[in-house]
Amino acid sequence: MQQSIEALTDDSPVVQLFKALAHPMRASIIHRLTESPADVSELVEMLGASQPLVSHHLRVLREAHLVEALKDGRRSSYSLIDDHVASIFLDALRHMKEHEHDCHH
């Protein structure tokens, strides 16, 4: 039986997921976390951004259910919430790399 497809709204979870990934800093954080968990100081250094700004973007990613914070004493380490997040991001990245020289699409 074929399922009917409805238009997605602005508050749809999948739309919110892609909105969260649409910012270059958040996409960079997700890309880094596909390799292994990282703490805020490592992300600050990688991004060359302030700690409050990186923390803001991490909060957006947590609210979109893309990353989670793992407490270790006073420090927090961030990781992707599951393998689906890495797959979504890395598939999109590979897709764009395959077509980056093809301007006909």
Short mmCIF file of C-alpha atoms in Angstrom, two decimals:
data_model
loop_
_atom_site.label_atom_id
_atom_site.label_comp_id
_atom_site.label_asym_id
_atom_site.label_seq_id
_atom_site.Cartn_x
_atom_site.Cartn_y
_atom_site.Cartn_z
CA MET A 1 0.00 0.00 0.00
CA GLN A 2 1.41 3.39 -0.98
CA GLN A 3 1.62 6.03 1.73
CA SER A 4 0.28 9.49 0.92
CA ILE A 5 2.86 12.26 1.13
CA GLU A 6 1.89 15.55 2.68
CA ALA A 7 3.64 18.89 2.46
CA LEU A 8 6.05 19.52 5.31
CA THR A 9 5.55 22.52 7.54
CA ASP A 10 8.16 24.87 8.97
CA ASP A 11 7.93 23.16 12.37
CA SER A 12 8.28 19.65 10.95
CA PRO A 13 11.14 17.78 12.68
CA VAL A 14 12.87 16.98 9.39
CA VAL A 15 12.70 20.63 8.30
CA GLN A 16 14.14 21.64 11.69
CA LEU A 17 16.94 19.10 11.24
CA PHE A 18 17.99 20.63 7.91
CA LYS A 19 17.67 24.15 9.30
CA ALA A 20 20.04 23.20 12.10
CA LEU A 21 22.55 21.87 9.57
CA ALA A 22 22.22 24.94 7.33
CA HIS A 23 24.65 27.13 9.28
CA PRO A 24 28.34 26.71 8.33
CA MET A 25 29.51 26.61 11.95
CA ARG A 26 26.96 23.96 12.91
CA ALA A 27 27.77 21.93 9.79
CA SER A 28 31.46 22.14 10.73
CA ILE A 29 30.70 20.92 14.24
CA ILE A 30 28.70 17.97 12.90
CA HIS A 31 31.47 17.18 10.41
CA ARG A 32 34.06 17.15 13.21
CA LEU A 33 31.87 14.97 15.43
CA THR A 34 31.55 12.33 12.69
CA GLU A 35 35.13 11.41 13.64
CA SER A 36 34.84 11.28 17.45
CA PRO A 37 33.41 13.17 20.42
CA ALA A 38 34.94 16.57 21.22
CA ASP A 39 34.78 19.05 24.07
CA VAL A 40 33.92 22.72 23.70
CA SER A 41 37.54 23.90 23.91
CA GLU A 42 38.52 21.64 21.00
CA LEU A 43 35.59 22.94 18.93
CA VAL A 44 36.46 26.55 19.83
CA GLU A 45 40.02 26.01 18.63
CA MET A 46 38.94 24.24 15.44
CA LEU A 47 36.37 26.90 14.54
CA GLY A 48 38.36 29.93 15.66
CA ALA A 49 35.23 31.22 17.39
CA SER A 50 34.41 32.33 20.92
CA GLN A 51 33.27 29.82 23.52
CA PRO A 52 29.84 31.49 23.93
CA LEU A 53 29.24 31.35 20.16
CA VAL A 54 30.24 27.69 19.91
CA SER A 55 28.05 26.89 22.94
CA HIS A 56 25.12 28.64 21.24
CA HIS A 57 25.52 26.51 18.12
CA LEU A 58 25.86 23.35 20.22
CA ARG A 59 22.58 24.26 21.97
CA VAL A 60 20.85 24.58 18.56
CA LEU A 61 22.23 21.16 17.56
CA ARG A 62 21.09 19.62 20.87
CA GLU A 63 17.59 21.10 20.45
CA ALA A 64 17.46 19.58 16.94
CA HIS A 65 18.37 16.18 18.48
CA LEU A 66 21.60 15.95 16.49
CA VAL A 67 24.18 16.03 19.29
CA GLU A 68 24.29 15.15 22.96
CA ALA A 69 26.46 16.33 25.82
CA LEU A 70 28.26 13.75 27.92
CA LYS A 71 29.33 15.07 31.34
CA ASP A 72 32.72 14.11 32.73
CA GLY A 73 33.03 16.00 36.00
CA ARG A 74 32.83 19.68 35.10
CA ARG A 75 33.65 19.14 31.44
CA SER A 76 31.20 18.23 28.72
CA SER A 77 32.09 16.23 25.66
CA TYR A 78 29.79 16.38 22.65
CA SER A 79 28.95 13.55 20.30
CA LEU A 80 26.45 12.80 17.56
CA ILE A 81 23.22 11.46 18.99
CA ASP A 82 23.36 8.39 16.70
CA ASP A 83 24.85 7.02 13.48
CA HIS A 84 21.97 8.40 11.40
CA VAL A 85 23.26 11.95 11.92
CA ALA A 86 26.69 11.01 10.55
CA SER A 87 25.07 9.21 7.60
CA ILE A 88 22.84 12.16 6.72
CA PHE A 89 25.73 14.62 6.86
CA LEU A 90 28.37 12.46 5.16
CA ASP A 91 25.96 11.35 2.40
CA ALA A 92 25.14 15.00 1.66
CA LEU A 93 28.84 15.90 1.68
CA ARG A 94 29.72 13.05 -0.70
CA HIS A 95 26.80 13.95 -2.96
CA MET A 96 27.97 17.56 -3.25
CA LYS A 97 31.60 16.55 -3.85
CA GLU A 98 30.49 14.23 -6.66
CA HIS A 99 28.65 17.10 -8.33
CA GLU A 100 30.85 20.10 -7.45
CA HIS A 101 32.27 20.31 -10.98
CA ASP A 102 28.94 19.60 -12.66
CA CYS A 103 27.11 22.92 -13.00
CA HIS A 104 24.29 21.41 -15.07
CA HIS A 105 22.16 20.24 -12.11
#
